[in-house]
mmCIF file of C-alpha atoms in Angstrom:
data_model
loop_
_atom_site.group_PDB
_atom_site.id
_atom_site.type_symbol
_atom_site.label_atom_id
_atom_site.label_comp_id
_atom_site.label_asym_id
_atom_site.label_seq_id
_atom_site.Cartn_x
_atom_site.Cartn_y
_atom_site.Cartn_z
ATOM 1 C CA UNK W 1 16.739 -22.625 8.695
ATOM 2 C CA UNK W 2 19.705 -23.321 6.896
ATOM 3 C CA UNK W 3 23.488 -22.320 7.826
ATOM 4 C CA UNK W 4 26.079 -22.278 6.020
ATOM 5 C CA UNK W 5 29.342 -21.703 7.383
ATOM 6 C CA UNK W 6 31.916 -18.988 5.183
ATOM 7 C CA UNK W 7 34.516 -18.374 6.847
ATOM 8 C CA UNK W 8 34.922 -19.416 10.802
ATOM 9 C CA UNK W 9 33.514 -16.504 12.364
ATOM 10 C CA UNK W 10 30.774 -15.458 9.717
ATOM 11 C CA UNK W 11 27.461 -17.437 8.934
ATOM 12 C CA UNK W 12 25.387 -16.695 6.558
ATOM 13 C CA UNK W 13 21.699 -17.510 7.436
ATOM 14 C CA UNK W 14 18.411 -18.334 5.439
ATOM 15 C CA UNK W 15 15.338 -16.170 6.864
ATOM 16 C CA UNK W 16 12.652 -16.489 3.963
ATOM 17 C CA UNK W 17 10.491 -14.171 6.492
ATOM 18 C CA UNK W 18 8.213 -11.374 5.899
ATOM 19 C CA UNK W 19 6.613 -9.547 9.077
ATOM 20 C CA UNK W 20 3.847 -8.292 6.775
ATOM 21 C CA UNK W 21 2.955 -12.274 6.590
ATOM 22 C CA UNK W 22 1.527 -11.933 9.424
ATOM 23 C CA UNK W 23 -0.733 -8.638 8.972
ATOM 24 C CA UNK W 24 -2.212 -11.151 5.643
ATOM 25 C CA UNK W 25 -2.738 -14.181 8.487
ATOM 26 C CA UNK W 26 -4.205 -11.777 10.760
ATOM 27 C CA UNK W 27 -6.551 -10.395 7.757
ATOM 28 C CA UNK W 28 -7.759 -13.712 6.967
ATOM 29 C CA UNK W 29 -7.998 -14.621 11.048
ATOM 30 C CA UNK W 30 -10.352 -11.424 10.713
ATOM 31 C CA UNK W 31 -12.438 -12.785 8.070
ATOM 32 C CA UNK W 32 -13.219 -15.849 10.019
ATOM 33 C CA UNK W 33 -14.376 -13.884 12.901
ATOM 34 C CA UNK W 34 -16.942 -12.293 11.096
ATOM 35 C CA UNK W 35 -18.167 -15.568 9.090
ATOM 36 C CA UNK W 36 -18.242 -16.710 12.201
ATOM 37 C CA UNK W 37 -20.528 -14.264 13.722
ATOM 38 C CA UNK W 38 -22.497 -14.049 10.004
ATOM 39 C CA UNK W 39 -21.050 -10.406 9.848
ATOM 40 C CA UNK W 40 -20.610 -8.716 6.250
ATOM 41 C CA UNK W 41 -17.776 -6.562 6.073
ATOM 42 C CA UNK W 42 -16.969 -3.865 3.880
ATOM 43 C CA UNK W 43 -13.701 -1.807 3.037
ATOM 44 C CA UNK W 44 -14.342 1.554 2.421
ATOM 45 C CA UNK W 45 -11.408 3.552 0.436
ATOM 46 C CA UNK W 46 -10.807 6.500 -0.937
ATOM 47 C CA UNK W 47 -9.203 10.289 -0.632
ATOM 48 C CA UNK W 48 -9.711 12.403 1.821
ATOM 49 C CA UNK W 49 -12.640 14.185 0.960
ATOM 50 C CA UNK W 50 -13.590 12.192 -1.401
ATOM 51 C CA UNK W 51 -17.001 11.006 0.366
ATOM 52 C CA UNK W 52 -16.549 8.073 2.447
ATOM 53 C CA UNK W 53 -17.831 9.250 5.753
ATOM 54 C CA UNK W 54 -21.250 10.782 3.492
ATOM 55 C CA UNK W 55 -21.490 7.447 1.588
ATOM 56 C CA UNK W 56 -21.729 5.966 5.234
ATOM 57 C CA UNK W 57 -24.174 7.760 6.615
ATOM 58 C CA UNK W 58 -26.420 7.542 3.791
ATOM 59 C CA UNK W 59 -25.871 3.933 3.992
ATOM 60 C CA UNK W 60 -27.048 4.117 7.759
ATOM 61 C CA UNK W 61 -30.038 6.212 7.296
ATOM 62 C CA UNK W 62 -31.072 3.717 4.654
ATOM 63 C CA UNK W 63 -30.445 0.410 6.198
ATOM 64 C CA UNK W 64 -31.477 1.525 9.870
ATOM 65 C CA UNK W 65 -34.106 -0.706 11.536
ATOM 66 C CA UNK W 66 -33.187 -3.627 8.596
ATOM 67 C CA UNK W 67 -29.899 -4.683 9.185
ATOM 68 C CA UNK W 68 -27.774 -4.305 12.138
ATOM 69 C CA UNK W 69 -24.987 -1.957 11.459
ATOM 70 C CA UNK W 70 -21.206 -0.876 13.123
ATOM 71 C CA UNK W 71 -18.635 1.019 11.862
ATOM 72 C CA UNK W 72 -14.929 1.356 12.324
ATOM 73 C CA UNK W 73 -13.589 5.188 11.627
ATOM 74 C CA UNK W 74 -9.888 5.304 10.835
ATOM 75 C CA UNK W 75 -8.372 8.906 11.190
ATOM 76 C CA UNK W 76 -4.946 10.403 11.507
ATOM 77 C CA UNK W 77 -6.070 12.663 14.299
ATOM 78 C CA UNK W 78 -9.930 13.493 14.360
ATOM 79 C CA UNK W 79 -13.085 11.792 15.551
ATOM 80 C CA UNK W 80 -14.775 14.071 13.228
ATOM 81 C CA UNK W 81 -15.809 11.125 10.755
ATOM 82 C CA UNK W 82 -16.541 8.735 14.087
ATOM 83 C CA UNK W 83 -19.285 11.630 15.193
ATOM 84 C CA UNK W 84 -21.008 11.823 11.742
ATOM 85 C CA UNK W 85 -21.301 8.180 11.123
ATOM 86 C CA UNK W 86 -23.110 8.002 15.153
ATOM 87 C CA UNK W 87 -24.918 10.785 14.339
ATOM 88 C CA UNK W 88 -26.325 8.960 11.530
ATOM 89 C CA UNK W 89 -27.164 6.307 13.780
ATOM 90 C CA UNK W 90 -24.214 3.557 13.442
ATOM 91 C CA UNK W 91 -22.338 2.460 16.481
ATOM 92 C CA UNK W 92 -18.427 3.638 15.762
ATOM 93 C CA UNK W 93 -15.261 2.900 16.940
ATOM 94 C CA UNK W 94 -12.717 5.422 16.358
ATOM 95 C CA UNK W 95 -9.880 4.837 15.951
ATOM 96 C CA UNK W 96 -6.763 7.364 15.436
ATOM 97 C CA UNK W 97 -4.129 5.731 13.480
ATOM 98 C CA UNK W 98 -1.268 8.830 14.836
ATOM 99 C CA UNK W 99 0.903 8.815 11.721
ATOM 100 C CA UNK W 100 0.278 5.994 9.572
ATOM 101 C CA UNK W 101 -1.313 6.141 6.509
ATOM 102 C CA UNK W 102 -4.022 3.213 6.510
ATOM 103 C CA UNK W 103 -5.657 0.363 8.793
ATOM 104 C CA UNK W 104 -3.899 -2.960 8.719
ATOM 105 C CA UNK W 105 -5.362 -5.806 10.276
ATOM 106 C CA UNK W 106 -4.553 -5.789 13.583
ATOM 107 C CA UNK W 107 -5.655 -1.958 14.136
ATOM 108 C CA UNK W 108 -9.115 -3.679 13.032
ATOM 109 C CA UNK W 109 -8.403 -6.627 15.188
ATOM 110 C CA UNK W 110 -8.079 -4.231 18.447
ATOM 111 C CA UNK W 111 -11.183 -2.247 17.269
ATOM 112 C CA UNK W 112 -13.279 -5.364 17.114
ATOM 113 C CA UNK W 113 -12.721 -5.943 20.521
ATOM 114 C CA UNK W 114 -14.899 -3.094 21.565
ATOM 115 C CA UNK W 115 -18.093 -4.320 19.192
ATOM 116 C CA UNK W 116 -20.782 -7.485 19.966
ATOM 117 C CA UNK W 117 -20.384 -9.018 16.487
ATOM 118 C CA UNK W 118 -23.089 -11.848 17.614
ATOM 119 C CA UNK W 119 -25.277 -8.725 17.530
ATOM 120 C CA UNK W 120 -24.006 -7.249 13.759
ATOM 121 C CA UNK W 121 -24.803 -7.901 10.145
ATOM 122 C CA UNK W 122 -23.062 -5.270 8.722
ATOM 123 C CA UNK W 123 -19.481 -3.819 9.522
ATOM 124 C CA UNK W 124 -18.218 -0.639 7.854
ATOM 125 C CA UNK W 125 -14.342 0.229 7.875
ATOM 126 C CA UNK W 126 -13.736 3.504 6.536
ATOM 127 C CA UNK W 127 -9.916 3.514 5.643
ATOM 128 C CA UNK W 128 -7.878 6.189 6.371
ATOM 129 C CA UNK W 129 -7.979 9.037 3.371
ATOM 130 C CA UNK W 130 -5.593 8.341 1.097
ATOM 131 C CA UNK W 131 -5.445 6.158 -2.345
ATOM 132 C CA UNK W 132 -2.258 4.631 -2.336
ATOM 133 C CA UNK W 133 -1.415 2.827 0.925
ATOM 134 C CA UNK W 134 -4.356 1.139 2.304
ATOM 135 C CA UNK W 135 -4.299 -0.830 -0.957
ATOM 136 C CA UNK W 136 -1.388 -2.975 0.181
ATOM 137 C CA UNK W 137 -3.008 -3.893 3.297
ATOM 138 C CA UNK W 138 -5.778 -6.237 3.378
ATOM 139 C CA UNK W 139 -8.347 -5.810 6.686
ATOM 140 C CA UNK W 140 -10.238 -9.077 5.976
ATOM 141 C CA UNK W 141 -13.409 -7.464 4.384
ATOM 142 C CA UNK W 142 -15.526 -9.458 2.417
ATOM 143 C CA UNK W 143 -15.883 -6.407 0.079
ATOM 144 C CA UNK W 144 -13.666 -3.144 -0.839
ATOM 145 C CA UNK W 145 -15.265 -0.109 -2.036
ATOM 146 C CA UNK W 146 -13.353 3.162 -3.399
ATOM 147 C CA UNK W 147 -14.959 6.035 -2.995
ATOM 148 C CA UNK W 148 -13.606 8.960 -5.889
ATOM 149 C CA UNK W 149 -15.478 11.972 -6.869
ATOM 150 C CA UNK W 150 -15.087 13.967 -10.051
ATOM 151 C CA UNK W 151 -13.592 17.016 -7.972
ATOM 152 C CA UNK W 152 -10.321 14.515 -7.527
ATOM 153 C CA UNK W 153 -10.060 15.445 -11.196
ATOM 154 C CA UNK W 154 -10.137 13.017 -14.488
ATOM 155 C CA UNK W 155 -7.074 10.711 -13.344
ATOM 156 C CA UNK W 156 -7.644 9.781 -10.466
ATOM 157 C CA UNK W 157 -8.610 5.821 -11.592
ATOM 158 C CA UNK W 158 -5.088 5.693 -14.035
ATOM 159 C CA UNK W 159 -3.073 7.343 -11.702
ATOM 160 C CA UNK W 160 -3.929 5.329 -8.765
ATOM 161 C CA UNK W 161 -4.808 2.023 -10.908
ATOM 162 C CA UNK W 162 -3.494 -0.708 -7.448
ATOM 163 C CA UNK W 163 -6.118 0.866 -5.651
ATOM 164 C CA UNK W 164 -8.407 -1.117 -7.818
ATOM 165 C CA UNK W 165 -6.542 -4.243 -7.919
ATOM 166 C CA UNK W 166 -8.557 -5.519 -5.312
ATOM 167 C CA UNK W 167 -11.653 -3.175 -5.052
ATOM 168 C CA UNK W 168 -15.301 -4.621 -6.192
ATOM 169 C CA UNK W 169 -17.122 -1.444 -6.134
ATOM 170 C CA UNK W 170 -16.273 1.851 -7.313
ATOM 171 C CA UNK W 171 -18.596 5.325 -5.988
ATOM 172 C CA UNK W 172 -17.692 8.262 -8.575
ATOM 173 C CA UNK W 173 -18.879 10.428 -6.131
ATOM 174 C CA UNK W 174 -20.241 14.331 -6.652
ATOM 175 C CA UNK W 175 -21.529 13.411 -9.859
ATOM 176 C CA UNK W 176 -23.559 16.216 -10.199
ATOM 177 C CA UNK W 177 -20.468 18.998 -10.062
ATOM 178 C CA UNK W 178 -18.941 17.040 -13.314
ATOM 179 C CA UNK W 179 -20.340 19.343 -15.645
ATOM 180 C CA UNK W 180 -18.320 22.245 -13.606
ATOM 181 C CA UNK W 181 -15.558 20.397 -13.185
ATOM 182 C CA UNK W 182 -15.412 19.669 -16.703
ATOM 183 C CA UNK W 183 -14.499 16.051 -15.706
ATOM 184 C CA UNK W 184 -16.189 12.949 -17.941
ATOM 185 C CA UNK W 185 -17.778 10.519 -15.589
ATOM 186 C CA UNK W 186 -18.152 8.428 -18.712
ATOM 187 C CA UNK W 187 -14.365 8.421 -19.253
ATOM 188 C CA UNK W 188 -13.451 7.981 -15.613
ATOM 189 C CA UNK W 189 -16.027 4.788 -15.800
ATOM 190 C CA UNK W 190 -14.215 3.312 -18.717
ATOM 191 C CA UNK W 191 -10.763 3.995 -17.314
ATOM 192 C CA UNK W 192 -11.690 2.131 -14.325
ATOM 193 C CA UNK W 193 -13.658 -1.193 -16.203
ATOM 194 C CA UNK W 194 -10.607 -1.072 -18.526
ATOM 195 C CA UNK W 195 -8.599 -1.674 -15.333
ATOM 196 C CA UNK W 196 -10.562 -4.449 -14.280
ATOM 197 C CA UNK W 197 -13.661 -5.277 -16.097
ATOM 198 C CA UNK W 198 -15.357 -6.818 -13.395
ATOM 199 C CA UNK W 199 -15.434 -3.974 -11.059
ATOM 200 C CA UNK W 200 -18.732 -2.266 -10.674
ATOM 201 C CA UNK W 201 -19.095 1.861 -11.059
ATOM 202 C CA UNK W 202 -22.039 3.352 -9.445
ATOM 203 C CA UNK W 203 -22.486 7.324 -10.072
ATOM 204 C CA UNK W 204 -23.812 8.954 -6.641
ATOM 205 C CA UNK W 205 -24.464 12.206 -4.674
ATOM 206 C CA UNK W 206 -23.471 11.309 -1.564
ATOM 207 C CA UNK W 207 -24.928 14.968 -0.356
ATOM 208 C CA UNK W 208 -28.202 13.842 -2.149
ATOM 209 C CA UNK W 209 -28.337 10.447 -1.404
ATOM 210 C CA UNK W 210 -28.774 9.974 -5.713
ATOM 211 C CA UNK W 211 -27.204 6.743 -6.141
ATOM 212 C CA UNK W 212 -26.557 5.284 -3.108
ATOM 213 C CA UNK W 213 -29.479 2.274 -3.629
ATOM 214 C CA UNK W 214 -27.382 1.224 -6.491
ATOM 215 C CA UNK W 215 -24.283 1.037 -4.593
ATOM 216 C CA UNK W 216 -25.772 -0.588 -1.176
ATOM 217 C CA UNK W 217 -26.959 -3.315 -4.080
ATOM 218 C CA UNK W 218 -23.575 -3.137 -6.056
ATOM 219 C CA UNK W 219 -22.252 -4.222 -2.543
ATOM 220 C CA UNK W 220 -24.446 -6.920 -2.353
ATOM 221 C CA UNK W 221 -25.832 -5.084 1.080
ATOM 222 C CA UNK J 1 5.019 6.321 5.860
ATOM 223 C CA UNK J 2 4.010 2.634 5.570
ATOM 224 C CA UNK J 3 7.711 2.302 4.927
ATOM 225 C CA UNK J 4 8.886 3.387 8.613
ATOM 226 C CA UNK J 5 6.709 0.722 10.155
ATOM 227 C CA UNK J 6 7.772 -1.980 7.740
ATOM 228 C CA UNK J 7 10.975 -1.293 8.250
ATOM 229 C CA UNK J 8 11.058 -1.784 11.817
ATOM 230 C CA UNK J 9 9.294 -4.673 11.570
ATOM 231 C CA UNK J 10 11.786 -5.894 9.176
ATOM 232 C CA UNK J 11 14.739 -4.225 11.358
ATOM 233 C CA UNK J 12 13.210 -6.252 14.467
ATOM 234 C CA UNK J 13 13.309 -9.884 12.769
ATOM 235 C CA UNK J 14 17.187 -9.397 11.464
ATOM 236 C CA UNK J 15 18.156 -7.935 14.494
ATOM 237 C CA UNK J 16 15.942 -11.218 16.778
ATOM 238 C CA UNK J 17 17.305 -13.657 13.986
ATOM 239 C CA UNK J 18 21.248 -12.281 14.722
ATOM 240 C CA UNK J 19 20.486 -12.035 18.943
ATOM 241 C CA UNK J 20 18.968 -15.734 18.572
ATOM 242 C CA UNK J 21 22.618 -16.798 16.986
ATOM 243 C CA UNK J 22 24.391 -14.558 19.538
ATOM 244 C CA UNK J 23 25.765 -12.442 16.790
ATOM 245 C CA UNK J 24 28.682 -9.465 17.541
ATOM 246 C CA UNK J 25 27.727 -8.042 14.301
ATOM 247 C CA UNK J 26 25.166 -8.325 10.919
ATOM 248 C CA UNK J 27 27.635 -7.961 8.607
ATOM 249 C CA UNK J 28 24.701 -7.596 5.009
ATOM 250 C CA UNK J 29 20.951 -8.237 4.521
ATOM 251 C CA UNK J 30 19.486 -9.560 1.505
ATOM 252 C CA UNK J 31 15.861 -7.992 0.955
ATOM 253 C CA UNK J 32 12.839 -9.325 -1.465
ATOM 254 C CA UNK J 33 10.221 -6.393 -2.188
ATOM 255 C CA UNK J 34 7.691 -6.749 -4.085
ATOM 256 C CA UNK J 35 6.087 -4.586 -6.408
ATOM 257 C CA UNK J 36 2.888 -4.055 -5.316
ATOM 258 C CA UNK J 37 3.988 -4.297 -1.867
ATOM 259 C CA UNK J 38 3.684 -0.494 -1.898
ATOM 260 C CA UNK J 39 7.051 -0.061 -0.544
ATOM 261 C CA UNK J 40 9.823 2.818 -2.059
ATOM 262 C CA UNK J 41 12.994 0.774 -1.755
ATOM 263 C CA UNK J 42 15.200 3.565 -1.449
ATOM 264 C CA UNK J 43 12.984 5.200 1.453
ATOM 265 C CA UNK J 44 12.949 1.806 2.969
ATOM 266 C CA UNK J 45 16.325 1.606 2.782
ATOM 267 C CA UNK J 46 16.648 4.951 4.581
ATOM 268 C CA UNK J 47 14.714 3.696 7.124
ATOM 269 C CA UNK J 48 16.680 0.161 7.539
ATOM 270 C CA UNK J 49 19.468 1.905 8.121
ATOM 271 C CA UNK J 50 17.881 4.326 10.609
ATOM 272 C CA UNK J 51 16.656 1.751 12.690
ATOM 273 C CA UNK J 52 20.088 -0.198 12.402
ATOM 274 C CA UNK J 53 21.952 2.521 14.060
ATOM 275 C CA UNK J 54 23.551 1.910 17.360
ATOM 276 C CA UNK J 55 22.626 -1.624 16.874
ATOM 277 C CA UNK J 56 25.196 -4.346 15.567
ATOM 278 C CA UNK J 57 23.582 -3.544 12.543
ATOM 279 C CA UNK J 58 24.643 -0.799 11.788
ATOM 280 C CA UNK J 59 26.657 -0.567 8.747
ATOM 281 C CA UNK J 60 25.001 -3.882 7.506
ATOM 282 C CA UNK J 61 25.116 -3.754 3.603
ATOM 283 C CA UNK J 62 21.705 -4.078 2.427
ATOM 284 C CA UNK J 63 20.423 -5.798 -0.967
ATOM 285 C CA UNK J 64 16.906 -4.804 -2.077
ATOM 286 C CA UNK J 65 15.992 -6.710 -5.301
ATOM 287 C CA UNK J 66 12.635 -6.133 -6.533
ATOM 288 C CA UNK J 67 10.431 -8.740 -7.025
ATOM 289 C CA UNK J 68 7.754 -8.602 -10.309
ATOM 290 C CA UNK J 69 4.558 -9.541 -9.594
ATOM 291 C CA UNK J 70 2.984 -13.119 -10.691
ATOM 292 C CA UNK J 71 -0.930 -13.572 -11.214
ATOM 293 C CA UNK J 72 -2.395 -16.819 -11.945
ATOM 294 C CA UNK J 73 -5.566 -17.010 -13.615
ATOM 295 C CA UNK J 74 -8.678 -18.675 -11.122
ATOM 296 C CA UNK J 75 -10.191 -19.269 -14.799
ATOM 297 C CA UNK J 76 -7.343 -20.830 -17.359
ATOM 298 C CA UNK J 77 -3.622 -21.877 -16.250
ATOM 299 C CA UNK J 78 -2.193 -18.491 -16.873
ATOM 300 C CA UNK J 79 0.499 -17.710 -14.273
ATOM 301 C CA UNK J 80 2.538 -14.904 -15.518
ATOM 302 C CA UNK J 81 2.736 -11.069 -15.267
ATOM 303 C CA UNK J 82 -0.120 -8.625 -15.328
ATOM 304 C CA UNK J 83 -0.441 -7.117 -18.587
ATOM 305 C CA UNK J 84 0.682 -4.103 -19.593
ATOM 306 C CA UNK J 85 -0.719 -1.547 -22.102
ATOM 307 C CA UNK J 86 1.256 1.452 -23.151
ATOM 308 C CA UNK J 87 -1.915 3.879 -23.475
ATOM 309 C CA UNK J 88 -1.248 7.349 -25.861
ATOM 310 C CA UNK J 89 -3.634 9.176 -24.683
ATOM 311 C CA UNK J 90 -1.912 9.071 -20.960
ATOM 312 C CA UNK J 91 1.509 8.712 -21.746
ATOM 313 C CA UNK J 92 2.330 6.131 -19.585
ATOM 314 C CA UNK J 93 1.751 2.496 -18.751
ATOM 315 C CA UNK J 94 -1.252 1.242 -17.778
ATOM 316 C CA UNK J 95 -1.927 -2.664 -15.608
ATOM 317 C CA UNK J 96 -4.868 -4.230 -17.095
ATOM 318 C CA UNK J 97 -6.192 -6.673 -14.383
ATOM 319 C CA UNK J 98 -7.406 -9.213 -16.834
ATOM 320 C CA UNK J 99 -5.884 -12.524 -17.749
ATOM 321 C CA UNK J 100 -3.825 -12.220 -21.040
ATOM 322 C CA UNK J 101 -4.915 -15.702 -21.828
ATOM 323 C CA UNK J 102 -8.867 -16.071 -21.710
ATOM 324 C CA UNK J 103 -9.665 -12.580 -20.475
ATOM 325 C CA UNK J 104 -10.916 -13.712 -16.823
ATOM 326 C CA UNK J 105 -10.715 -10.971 -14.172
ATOM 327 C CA UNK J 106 -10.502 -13.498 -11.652
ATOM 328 C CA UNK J 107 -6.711 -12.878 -11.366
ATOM 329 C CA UNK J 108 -4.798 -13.807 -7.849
ATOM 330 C CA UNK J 109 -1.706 -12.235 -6.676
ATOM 331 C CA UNK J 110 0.999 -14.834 -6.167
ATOM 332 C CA UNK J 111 4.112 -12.697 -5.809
ATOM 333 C CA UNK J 112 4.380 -8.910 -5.641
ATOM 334 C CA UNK J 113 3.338 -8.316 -2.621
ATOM 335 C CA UNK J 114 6.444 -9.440 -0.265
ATOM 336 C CA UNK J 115 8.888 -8.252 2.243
ATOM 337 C CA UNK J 116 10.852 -10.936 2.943
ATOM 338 C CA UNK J 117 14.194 -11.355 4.453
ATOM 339 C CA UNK J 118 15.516 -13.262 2.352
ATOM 340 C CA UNK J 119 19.067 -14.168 3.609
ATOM 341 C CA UNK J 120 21.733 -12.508 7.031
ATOM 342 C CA UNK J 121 25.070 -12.436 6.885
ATOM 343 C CA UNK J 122 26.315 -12.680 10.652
ATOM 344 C CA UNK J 123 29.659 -12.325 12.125
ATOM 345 C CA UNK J 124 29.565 -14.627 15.207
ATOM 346 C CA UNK J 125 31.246 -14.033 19.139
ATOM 347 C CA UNK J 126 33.814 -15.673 20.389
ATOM 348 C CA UNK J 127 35.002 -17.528 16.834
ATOM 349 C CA UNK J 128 37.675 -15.153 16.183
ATOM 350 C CA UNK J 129 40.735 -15.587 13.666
#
C-alpha cells in the first residue's frame, strides 16, 4: 500500500481492491471442489419463464438411474422450481436469494454444504430468472447454458448479447409455438453464432421433451 | 439490484481501509468499473453515497471512470477490444466475441469486469493545522 502524504492532515491512499475479487476466487475455489469430487457442473440461465426448471426435469427423467444427479434452485421467493426438479427425481437445494437478482459464488458455496458431492456426477444450478445479471457472476460451473424460447420474442440473443459471452450452450426453447409467434428460430440461431461462433444452439420442447438428447449431448452430459 | 450489494461491499472496504488509518473523515474515492462488470455507475453511485451516510464518508467525492474491456486471444497474440459491428438491420451495435485477428472464439476477458478501489483520499485525527 502506498501513502503519500498531501498536505499534513490528508493522505491519499492506494487500494487497487475489488470485493467482487473475491466472489471470482471463490468461483474458481468452487470449481476445485467439484474436480475434486469428479462432479460436472452446469450453469443454467435464462428468463423467467423461459424453461429452465422444464429443461431440468427432462434432464432428470432422462439421466435417472445413469448418472447421479443434484440440483441447486435459485429463486427470489418460491420453492416452486425446487419442488418440480424433486418431483422429477433430483435431490434440490433451494435456495431463496430475497432480493438479489442472481447466484454468486458463495450462495453456491453455502448450498453445497447441504449435498454429498463424493456421491454426485452431475450438479445443476438453475440461476435466478433473469438475462442480464447472473452473467457477471461466475458460480464455478464447468458449463453455462441459456435457456430462451421464441415467446421471449426475436431479440432476445442481440439485446442481451453478455449473456452469451460466456455461455457454451444455447436451448431456443418452445420451438414449436415459433410459427405463432411469428419468431425465426433460424434468425435467432444466427444472431446468437454471429455472437460467438462457437456456441452451440439446440432447438427443444422442453414440454415435449423434443430436443433435449441433443442438448444433454451439446453439454457434453 | 446487483448494484446495492456491490456497493456495500465496496462502501465496507473504503470505510475498513479509512478505520485501519484511524481516519476523521474520507475526504474522495477514486472508482474503476468495468464494462462488463454489469454495474450502472450512476445507480452505483446512488448507492455509494447511501451507504456513506452518517459515516465519515459521507460527502466523500466519488470518481467512477469506466474501464473498456481487454480480450486476449487463447489462439494468436491479439489483446485488444472486442469487436464491434454496427448492424442495420438492428440499429445498434453489436459485440462479436471473435478475435479480430485470426477469428478464434477462444477470447479471455482481461479487463472489463472490475470494481476496484482504486485510490482514498483520507483526512487523518489528531494532525490538525
Amino acid at each position: 500500500m502506498k501513502v503519500v502524504k498531501k498536505e499534513e492532515s490528508v493522505v491519499s491512499i492506494e487500494v487497487d481492491e475489488d470485493p467482487r475479487r473475491k466472489d471470482r476466487e471463490l468461483a474458481q475455489e468452487n470449481r476445485k471442489l467439484f474436480d475434486r469430487n469428479g462432479v460436472t457442473a452446469i450453469d443454467v440461465m435464462g428468463s423467467v419463464g423461459s424453461g429452465k426448471t422444464s429443461f431440468l426435469t427432462q434432464v432428470a427423467a432422462r439421466l435417472k438411474g445413469k448418472r447421479r444427479m443434484a440440483a441447486i434452485a435459485g429463486d427470489l421467493t418460491t420453492t416452486i422450481d425446487a419442488q418440480r426438479i424433486t418431483d422429477a427425481g433430483i435431490e434440490t437445494v433451494q435456495v431463496n436469494t430475497g432480493r438479489m437478482c442472481h447466484l454468486d459464488s458463495i450462495i453456491v458455496r453455502r448450498a453445497l454444504e447441504q449435498l454429498d458431492l463424493t456421491k454426485l456426477d452431475l450438479l445443476f444450478i438453475e440461476n435466478v430468472g433473469n438475462l442480464i445479471c447472473p452473467a457477471g457472476f461466475p458460480l464455478g460451473s464447468h458449463k453455462r447454458a441459456v435457456v430462451i424460447s421464441v415467446t421471449e420474442g426475436p431479440y432476445m440473443v442481440v439485446k442481451h448479447p453478455y449473456m452469451f459471452l460466456d455461455a457454451d450452450v444455447v436451448l431456443l426453447n418452445k420451438v414449436d409455438l415459433a410459427e405463432a409467434m411469428g419468431v425465426d428460430p433460424d434468425a435467432l440461431e444466427r444472431d446468437a453464432h454471429q455472437l460467438k461462433p462457437s456456441i452451440a444452439v439446440v432447438r427443444t420442447n422442453c414440454l415435449t421433451g423434443e430436443g433435449v438428447d441433443e442438448a444433454i449431448e451439446a453439454l457434453g452430459l | 439490484m446487483h448494484e446495492a450489494a456491490t456497493a456495500q461491499a465496496l462502501a465496507d472496504l473504503v470505510l475498513r481501509k479509512a478505520d485501519e488509518r484511524k481516519a476523521r473523515r474520507v475526504l474522495s474515492v477514486e472508482l474503476e468499473i468495468g464494462e462488463l462488470s454489469f454495474l450502472e455507475p450512476e445507480q452505483l453511485r446512488f448507492w455509494l453515497e447511501a451507504n456513506f451516510e452518517g459515516t465519515i464518508a459521507q460527502g466523500a467525492e466519488l470518481a467512477i471512470t469506466l474501464v473498456e474491456p481487454l480480450v486476449k486471444c487463447g489462439d494468436c497474440d491479439y489483446v485488444g477490444r472486442i469487436q464491434v459491428e454496427e448492424d442495420p438491420a438492428y440499429h445498434f451495435m453489436l459485440p462479436r466475441f471473435t478475435c479480430p485477428h485470426c477469428g478464434s472464439a477462444r477470447l479471455r476477458v482481461e479487463k472489463g469486469r472490475e470494481s476496484t478501489i482504486r485510490r482514498i483520499e483520507l483526512e487523518l485525527v489528531g494532525d490538525k493545522h
